[in-house]
Tab-separated table of C-alpha atoms in Angstrom:
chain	number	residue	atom	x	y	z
A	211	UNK	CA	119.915	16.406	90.352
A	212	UNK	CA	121.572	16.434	87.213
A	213	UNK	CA	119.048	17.540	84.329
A	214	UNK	CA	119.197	16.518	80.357
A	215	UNK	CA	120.606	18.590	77.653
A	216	UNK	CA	119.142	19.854	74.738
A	217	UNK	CA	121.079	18.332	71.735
A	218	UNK	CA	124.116	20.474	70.614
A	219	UNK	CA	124.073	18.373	67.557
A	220	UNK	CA	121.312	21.003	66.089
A	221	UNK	CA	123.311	24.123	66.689
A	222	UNK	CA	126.664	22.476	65.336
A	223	UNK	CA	125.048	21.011	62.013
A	224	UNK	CA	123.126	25.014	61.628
A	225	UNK	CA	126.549	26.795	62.176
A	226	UNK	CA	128.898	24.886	59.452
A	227	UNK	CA	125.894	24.337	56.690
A	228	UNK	CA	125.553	28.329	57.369
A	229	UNK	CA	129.787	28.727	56.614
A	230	UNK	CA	129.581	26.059	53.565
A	231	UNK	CA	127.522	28.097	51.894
A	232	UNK	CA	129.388	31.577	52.925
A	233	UNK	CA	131.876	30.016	50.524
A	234	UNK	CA	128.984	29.447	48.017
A	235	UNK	CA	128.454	33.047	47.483
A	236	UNK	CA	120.751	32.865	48.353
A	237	UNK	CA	92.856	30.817	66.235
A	238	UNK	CA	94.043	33.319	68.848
A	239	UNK	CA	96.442	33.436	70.763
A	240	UNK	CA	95.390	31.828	74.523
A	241	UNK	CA	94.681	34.419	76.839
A	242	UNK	CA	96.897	33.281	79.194
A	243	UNK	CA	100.034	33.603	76.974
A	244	UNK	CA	99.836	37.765	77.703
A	245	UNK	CA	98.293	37.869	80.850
A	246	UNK	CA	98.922	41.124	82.943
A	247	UNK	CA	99.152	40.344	86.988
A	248	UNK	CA	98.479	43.709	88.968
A	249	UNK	CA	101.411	45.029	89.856
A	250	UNK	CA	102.122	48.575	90.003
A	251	UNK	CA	104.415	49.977	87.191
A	252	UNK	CA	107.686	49.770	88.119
A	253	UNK	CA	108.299	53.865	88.661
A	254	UNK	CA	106.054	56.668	87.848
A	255	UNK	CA	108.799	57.772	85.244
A	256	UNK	CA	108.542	54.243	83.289
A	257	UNK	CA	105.015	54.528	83.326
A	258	UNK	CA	103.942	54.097	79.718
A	259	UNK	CA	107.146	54.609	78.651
A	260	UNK	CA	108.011	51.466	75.778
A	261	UNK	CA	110.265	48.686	76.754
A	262	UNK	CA	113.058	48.979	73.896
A	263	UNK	CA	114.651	45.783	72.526
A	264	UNK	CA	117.304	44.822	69.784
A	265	UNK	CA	117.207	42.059	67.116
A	266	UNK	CA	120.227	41.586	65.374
A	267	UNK	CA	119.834	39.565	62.182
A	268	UNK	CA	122.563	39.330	59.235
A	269	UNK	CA	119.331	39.616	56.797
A	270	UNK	CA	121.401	40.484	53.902
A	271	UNK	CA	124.731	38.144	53.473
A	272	UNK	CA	127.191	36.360	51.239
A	273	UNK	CA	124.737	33.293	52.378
A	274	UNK	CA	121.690	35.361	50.192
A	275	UNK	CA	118.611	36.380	51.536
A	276	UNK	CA	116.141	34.517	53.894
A	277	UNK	CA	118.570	32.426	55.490
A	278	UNK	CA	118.617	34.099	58.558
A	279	UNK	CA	115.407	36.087	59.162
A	280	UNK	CA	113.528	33.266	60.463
A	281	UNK	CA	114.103	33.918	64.171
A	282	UNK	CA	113.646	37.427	62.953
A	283	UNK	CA	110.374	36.997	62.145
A	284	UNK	CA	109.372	35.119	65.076
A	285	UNK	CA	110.397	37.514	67.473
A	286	UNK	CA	108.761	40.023	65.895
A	287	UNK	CA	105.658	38.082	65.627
A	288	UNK	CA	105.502	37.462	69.445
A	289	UNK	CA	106.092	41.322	69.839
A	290	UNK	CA	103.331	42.394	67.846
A	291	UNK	CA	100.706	40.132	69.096
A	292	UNK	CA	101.968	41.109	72.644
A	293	UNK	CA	101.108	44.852	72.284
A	294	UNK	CA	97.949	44.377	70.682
A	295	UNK	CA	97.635	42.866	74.135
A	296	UNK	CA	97.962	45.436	75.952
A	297	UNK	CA	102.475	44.794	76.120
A	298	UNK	CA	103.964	44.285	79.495
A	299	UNK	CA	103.137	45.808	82.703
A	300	UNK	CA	100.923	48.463	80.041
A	301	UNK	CA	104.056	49.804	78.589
A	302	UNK	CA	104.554	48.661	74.458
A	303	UNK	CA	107.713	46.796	73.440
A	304	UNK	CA	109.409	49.011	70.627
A	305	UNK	CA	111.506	46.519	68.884
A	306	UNK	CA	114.097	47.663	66.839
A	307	UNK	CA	116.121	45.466	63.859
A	308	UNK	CA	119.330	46.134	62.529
A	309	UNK	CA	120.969	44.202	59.581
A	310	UNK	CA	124.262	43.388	59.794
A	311	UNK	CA	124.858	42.471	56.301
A	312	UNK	CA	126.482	39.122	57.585
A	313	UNK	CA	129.826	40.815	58.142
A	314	UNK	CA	131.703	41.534	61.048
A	315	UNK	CA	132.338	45.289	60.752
A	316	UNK	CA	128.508	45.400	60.249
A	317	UNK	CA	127.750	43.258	63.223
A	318	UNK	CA	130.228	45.822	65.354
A	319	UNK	CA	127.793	48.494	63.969
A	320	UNK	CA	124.607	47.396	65.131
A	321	UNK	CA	125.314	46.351	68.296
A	322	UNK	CA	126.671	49.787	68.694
A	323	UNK	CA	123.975	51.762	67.545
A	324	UNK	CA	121.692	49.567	69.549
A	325	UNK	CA	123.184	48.981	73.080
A	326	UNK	CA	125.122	52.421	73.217
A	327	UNK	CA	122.679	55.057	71.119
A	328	UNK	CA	119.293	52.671	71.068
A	329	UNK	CA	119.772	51.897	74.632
A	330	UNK	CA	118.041	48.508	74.355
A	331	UNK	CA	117.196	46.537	77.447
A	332	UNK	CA	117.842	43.531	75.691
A	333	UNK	CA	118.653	41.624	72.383
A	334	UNK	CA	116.510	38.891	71.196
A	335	UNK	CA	116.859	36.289	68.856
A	336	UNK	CA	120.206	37.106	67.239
A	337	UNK	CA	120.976	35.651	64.613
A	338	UNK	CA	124.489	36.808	63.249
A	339	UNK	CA	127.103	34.878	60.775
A	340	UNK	CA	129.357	37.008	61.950
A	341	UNK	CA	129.059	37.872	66.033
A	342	UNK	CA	132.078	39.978	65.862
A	343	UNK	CA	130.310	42.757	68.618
A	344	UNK	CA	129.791	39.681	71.090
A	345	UNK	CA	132.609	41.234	73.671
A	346	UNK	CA	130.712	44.380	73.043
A	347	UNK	CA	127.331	42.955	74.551
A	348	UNK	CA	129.025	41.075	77.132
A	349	UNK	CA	130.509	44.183	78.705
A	350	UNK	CA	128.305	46.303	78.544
A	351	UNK	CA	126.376	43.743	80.579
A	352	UNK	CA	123.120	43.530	78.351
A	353	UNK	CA	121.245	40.472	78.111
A	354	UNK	CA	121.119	38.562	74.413
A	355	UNK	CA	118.542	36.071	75.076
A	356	UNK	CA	117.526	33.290	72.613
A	357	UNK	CA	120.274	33.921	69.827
A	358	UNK	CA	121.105	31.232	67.270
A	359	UNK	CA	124.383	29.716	68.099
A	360	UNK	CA	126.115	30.101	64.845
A	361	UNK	CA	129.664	29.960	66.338
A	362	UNK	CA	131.212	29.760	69.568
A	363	UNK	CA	129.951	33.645	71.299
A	364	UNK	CA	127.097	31.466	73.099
A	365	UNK	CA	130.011	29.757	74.604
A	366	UNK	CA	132.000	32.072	75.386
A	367	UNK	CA	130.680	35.490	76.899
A	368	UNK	CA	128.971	36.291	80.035
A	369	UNK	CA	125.269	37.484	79.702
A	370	UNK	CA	124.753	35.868	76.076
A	371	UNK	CA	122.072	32.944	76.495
A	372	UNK	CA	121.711	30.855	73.466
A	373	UNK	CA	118.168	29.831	72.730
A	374	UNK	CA	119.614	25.698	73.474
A	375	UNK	CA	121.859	26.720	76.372
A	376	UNK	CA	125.111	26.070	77.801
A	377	UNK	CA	126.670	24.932	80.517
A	378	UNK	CA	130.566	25.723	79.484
A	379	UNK	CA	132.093	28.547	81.616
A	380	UNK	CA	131.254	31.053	79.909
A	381	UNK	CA	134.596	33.018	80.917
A	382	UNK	CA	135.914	34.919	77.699
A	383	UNK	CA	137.461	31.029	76.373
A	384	UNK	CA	135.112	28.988	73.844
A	385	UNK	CA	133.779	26.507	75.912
A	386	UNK	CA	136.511	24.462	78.236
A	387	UNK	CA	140.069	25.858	77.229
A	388	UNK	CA	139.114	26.890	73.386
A	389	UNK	CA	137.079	23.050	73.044
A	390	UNK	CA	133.482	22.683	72.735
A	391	UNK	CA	131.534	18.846	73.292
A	392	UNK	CA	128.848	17.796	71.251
A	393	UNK	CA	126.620	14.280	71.941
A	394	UNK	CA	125.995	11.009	69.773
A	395	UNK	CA	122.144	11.021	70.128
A	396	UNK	CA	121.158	11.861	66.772
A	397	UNK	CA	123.270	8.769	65.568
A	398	UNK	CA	122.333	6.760	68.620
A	399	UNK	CA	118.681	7.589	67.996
A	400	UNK	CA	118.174	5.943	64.474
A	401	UNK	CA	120.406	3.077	65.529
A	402	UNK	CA	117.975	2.464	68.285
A	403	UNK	CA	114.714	3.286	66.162
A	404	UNK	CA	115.261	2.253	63.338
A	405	UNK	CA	118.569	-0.647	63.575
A	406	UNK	CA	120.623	1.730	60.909
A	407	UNK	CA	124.224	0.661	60.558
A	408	UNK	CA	125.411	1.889	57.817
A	409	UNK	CA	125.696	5.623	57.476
A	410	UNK	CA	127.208	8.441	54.357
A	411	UNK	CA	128.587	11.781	55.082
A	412	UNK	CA	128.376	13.993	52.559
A	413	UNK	CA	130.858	17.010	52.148
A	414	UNK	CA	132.284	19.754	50.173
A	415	UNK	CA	136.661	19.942	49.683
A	416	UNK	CA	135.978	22.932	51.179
A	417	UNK	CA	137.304	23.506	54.628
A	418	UNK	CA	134.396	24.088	56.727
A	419	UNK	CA	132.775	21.859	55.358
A	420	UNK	CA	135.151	19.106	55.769
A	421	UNK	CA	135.649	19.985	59.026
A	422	UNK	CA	132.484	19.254	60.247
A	423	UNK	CA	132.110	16.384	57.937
A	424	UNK	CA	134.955	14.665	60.309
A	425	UNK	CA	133.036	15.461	63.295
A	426	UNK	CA	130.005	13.663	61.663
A	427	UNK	CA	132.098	10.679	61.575
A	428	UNK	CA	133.835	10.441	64.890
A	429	UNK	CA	130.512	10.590	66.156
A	430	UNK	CA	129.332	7.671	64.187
A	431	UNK	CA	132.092	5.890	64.898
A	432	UNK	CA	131.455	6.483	68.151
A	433	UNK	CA	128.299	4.458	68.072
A	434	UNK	CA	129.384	1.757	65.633
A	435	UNK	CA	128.706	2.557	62.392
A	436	UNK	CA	130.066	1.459	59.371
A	437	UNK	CA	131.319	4.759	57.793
A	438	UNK	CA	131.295	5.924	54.193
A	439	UNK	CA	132.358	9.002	53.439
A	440	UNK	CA	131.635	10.881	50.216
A	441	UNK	CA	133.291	14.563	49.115
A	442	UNK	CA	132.692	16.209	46.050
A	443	UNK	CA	134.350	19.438	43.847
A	444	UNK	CA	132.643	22.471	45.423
A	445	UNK	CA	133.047	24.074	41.882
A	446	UNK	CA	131.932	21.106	39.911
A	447	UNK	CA	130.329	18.788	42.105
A	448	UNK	CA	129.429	15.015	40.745
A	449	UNK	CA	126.319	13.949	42.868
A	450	UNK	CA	125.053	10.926	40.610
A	451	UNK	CA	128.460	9.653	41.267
A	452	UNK	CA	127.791	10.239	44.919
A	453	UNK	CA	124.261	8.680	44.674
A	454	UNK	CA	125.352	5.550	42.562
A	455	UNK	CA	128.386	4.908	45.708
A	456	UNK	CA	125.517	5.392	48.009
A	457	UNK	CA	123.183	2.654	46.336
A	458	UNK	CA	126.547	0.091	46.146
A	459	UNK	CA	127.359	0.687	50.246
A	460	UNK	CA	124.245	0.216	51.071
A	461	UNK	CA	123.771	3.008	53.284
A	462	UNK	CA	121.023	3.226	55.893
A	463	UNK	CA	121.645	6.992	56.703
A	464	UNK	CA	122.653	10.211	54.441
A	465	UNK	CA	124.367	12.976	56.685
A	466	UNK	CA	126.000	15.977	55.052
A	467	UNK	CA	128.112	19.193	55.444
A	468	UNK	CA	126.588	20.642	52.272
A	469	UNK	CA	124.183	23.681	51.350
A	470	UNK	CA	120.420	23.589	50.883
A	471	UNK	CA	121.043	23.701	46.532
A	472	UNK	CA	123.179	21.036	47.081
A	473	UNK	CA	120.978	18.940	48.892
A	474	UNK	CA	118.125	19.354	46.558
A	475	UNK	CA	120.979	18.319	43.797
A	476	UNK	CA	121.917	15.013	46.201
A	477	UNK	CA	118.571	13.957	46.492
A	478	UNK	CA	117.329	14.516	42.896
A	479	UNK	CA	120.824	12.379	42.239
A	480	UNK	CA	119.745	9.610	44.260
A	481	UNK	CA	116.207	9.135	43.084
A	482	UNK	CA	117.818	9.074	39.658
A	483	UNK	CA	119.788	5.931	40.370
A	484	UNK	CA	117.693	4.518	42.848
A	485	UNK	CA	119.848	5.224	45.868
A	486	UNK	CA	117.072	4.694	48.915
A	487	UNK	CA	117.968	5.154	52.369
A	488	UNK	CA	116.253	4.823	55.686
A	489	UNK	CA	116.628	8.375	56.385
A	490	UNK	CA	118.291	11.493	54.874
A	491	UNK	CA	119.399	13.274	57.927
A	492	UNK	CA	119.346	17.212	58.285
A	493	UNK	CA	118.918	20.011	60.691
A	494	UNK	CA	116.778	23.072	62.703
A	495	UNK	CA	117.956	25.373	59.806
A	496	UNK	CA	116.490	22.827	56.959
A	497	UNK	CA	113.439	22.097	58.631
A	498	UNK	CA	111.244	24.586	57.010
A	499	UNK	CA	107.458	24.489	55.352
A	500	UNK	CA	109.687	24.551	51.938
A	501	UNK	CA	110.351	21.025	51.174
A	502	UNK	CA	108.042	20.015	48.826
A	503	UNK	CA	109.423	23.151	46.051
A	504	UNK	CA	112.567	22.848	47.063
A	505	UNK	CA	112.976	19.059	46.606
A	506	UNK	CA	110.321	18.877	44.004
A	507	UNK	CA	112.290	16.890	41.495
A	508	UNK	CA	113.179	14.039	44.088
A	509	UNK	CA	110.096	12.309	46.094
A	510	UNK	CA	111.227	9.358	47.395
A	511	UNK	CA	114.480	11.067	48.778
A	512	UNK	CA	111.986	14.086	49.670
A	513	UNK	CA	109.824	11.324	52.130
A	514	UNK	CA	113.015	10.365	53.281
A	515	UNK	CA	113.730	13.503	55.117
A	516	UNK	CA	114.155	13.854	58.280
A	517	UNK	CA	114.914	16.537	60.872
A	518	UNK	CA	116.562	16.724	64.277
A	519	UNK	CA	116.600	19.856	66.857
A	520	UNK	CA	115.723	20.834	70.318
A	521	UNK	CA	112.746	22.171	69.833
A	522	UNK	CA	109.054	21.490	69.400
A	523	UNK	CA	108.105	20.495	65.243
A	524	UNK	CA	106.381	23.873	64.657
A	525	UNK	CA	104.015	21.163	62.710
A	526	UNK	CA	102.556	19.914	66.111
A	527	UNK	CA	99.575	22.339	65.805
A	528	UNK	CA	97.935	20.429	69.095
A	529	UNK	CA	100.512	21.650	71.161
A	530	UNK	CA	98.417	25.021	72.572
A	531	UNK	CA	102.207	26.929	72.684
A	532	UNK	CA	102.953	25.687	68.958
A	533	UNK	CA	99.439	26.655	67.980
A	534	UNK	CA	99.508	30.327	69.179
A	535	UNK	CA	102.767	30.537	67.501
A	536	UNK	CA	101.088	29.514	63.850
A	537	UNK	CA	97.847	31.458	64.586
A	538	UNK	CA	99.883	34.374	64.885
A	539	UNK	CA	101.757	33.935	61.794
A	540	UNK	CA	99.392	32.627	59.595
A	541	UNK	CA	100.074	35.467	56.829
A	542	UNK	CA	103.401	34.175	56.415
A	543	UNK	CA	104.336	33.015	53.361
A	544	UNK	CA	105.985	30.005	54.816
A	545	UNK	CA	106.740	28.533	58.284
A	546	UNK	CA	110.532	27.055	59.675
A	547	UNK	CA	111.531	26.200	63.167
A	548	UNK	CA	113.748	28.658	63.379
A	549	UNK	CA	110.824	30.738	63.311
A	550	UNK	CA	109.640	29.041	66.220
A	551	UNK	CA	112.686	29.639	68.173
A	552	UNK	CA	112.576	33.422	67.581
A	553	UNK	CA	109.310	33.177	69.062
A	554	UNK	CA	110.025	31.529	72.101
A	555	UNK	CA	113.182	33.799	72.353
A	556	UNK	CA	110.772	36.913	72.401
A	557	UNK	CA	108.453	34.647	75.282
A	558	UNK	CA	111.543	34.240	77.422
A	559	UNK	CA	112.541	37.941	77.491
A	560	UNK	CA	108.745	38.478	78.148
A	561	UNK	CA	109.216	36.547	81.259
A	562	UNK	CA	111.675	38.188	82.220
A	563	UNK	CA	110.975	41.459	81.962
A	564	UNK	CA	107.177	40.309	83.481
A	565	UNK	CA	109.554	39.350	86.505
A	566	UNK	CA	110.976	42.584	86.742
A	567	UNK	CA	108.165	45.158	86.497
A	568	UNK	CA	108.082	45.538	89.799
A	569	UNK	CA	111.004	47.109	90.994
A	570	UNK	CA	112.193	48.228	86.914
A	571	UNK	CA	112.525	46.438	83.624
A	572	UNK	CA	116.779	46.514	83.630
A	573	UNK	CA	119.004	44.810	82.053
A	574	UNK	CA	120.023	44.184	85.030
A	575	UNK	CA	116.762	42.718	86.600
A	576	UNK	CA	116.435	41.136	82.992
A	577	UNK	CA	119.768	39.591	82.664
A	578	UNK	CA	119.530	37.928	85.982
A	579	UNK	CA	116.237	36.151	85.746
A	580	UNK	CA	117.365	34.297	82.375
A	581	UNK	CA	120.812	33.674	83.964
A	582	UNK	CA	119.104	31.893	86.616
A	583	UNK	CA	117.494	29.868	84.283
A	584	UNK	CA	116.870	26.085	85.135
A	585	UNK	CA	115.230	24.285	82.662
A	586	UNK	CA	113.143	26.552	81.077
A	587	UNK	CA	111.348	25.922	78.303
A	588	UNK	CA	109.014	28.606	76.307
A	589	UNK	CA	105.600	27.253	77.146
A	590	UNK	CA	106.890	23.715	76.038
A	591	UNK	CA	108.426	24.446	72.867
A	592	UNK	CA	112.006	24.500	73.995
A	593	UNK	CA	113.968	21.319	75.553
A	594	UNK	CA	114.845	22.312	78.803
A	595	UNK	CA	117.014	25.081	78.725
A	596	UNK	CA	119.548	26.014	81.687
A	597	UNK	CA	122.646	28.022	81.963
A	598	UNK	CA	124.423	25.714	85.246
A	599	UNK	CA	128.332	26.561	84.585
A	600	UNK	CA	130.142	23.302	84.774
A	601	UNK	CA	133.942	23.994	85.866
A	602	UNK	CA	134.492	20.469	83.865
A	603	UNK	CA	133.606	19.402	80.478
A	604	UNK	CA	131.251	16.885	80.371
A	605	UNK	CA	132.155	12.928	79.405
A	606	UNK	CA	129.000	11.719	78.972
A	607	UNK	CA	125.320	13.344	79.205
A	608	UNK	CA	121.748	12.012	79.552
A	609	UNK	CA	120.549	14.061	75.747
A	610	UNK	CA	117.349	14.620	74.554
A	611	UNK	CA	116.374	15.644	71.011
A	612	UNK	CA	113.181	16.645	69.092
A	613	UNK	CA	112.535	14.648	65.857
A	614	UNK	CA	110.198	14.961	62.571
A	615	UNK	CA	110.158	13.378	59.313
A	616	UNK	CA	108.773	14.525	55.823
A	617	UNK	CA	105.835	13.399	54.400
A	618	UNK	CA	103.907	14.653	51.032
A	619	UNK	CA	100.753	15.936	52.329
A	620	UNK	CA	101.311	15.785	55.695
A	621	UNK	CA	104.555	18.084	56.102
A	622	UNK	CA	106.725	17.485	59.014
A	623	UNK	CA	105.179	15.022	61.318
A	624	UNK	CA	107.070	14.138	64.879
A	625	UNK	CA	108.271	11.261	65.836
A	626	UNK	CA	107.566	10.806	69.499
A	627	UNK	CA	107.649	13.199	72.557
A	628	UNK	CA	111.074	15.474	72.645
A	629	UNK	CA	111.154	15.308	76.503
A	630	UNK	CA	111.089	11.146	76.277
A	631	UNK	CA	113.456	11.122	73.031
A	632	UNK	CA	116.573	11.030	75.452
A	633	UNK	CA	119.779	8.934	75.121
A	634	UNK	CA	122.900	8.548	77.465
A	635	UNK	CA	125.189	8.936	75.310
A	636	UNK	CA	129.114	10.319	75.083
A	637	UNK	CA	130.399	13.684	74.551
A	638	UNK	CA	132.905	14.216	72.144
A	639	UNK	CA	135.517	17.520	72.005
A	640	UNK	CA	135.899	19.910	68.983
A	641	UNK	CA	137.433	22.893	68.446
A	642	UNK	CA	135.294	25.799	66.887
């Protein structure tokens, strides 16, 4: 039986925003969610003893602080309210953080001091700019379960599981001979929902940025739209000239391979020449509790917002998984979905080391269980997630997505069930 994917689209449009603006350089939880079964501990000498784990997180970077501690603060979220449960098997998780300042050096560092002086069982819900100590984790054979896939590593190394998953080989290349394959379903699903044809990219004459801009477009292509493409000075960018070109073409759809400042810039730009669109498209890393500050200056383009991922709107409060996630974090300041997926990163190691108490909480035990992994998805707030290594890349995939749009006093509200939001659609090669 051949299962859907999660969309890839997500984790592409996270990793270059995230390297555009490198080149800038700012109610209780259910009972049943920590449930103890009664198994013995797994040895007398574990007894008690706390289940160490690693979160990697490049909290301070050339990006600026904040952009990457949201699956950070998940995580550590789930951990907490876990203990005060009583932890797993009785034994506490000790979690333990280490900054990598964004930089690859750094990265090298922590993953040193955690696997080979920290002696973690695990890493959860890394979230690195720079995954330079990837080889490191993948030899050493210790599980890194849930990370963000900003770059290829989730594509690349044995016994890293990327919190959307993967089905590439996994064999020391990036994905099939040094080429990665992302879907059309974003683009296929407002064509279908909401008849768009016309649709503006957005970039930076910065590399990275117009690298990924191009990939925005062959995928649009792809499904027949009418194309306009936009760039502006990364120095001294024009975006009322942008806006006012958007406004003559007519477009439907805004798409972009620009930073969050920049955004907030387009969008104040378009409301100030009357530039409306169907939808202004962005991603999992965007789709944060934030909007209304940070686009305060632009409300029509602010209610045209709308977010695609592959997992649940951390909005959708009547979802019982989504809603122990919130309860537990209710003293945050604010609330993102890559929050969410730190969270459900922490769940799935939970799992696994649940899985394992019987005969010992290894990496081993651990790495094996989420290896095995068939559609697994957090309690419901993941798309299916599975780690089947395909020998061939794929041509064409049955993709499913998660989407929510913007709206002033309601936040994020979804737009139809994530697991029925699924699409047939091509696959199309890049190099990372």
């Amino acid at each position: 039986m051949r299962h859907p994917r999660t969309s890839r689209a997500a984790e592409a449009l996270a990793a270059v925003a995230l390297l555009a603006l490198t080149a800038a350089c700012g109610s209780r939880l259910p009972e049943s969610d920590f449930e103890h079964d009664d198994r013995p501990s797994a040895t007398a000498r574990d007894a008690g003893e706390p289940i160490r784990v690693g979160i990697v997180t490049s909290a301070t970077s050339p990006v600026g602080g904040g952009a990457f501690t949201g699956p950070r603060d998940g995580a550590t979220a789930w951990f907490d309210r876990l203990n005060a449960r009583g932890g797993i098997d009785g034994r506490r998780v000790e979690v333990r953080q280490c900054d990598d300042g964004g930089s690859g050096a750094g990265n090298n560092e922590c993953v040193h001091r955690l696997i080979d002086e920290e002696k973690v069982v695990a890493l959860v819900a890394t979230t690195a700019l720079d995954y330079a100590g990837a080889p490191r984790v993948s030899r050493a054979g210790v599980p890194d379960i849930g990370g963000q896939p900003i770059g290829a590593a989730y594509d690349t190394y044995p016994h890293l599981y990327g919190v959307y998953g993967s089905d590439a080989p996994r064999n020391g290349t990036p994905g099939w001979d040094g080429r990665l394959y992302g879907g059309t379903e974003v683009y296929r699903y407002f064509k279908r929902e909401h008849g768009a044809r016309t649709a503006a990219v957005v970039s930076y004459n910065q590399s990275a940025s117009a690298a990924y801009a191009r990939l925005v477009e062959r995928g649009l292509r792809a499904e027949g739209y009418k194309v306009v493409t936009e760039q502006v000075d990364f120095a001294l960018p024009n975006f009322r000239a942008v806006a006012a070109d958007l406004k003559q073409q007519g477009a439907d759809l805004v798409f972009d391979a620009i930073d969050g400042h920049g955004n907030a810039r387009l969008c104040r730009a378009m409301d100030d020449v009357g530039a409306r669109v169907t939808a202004k498209v962005t991603n999992v890393q965007n789709w944060t509790s934030t909007v209304a500050e940070d686009y305060k200056e632009a409300p029509h383009c602010r209610n045209a917002l709308w977010a695609t991922g592959s997992s649940r709107n951390f909005e959708d409060t009547g979802h019982p998984a989504v809603r122990a996630f919130r309860d537990a974090t209710e003293d945050l300041e604010t609330h993102s979905q890559w929050q969410l997926e730190g969270w459900a990163a922490a769940r799935w190691f939970t799992d696994a080391a649940r899985s394992c108490a019987r005969t010992g909480i290894t990496r081993a035990c651990v790495d094996a269980y989420v290896n095995r992994a068939r559609d697994y998805t957090a309690g419901g707030l993941l798309l299916p997630v599975s780690f089947e290594r395909s020998p061939e890349p794929p041509a064409a995939s049955r993709t499913c997505l998660s989407v929510a749009r913007w709206r002033d006093g309601e936040g994020w509200v979804s737009q139809g069930d994530m697991n029925r939001t699924c699409f047939e659609v091509p696959q199309l090669a890049y190099e990372p």
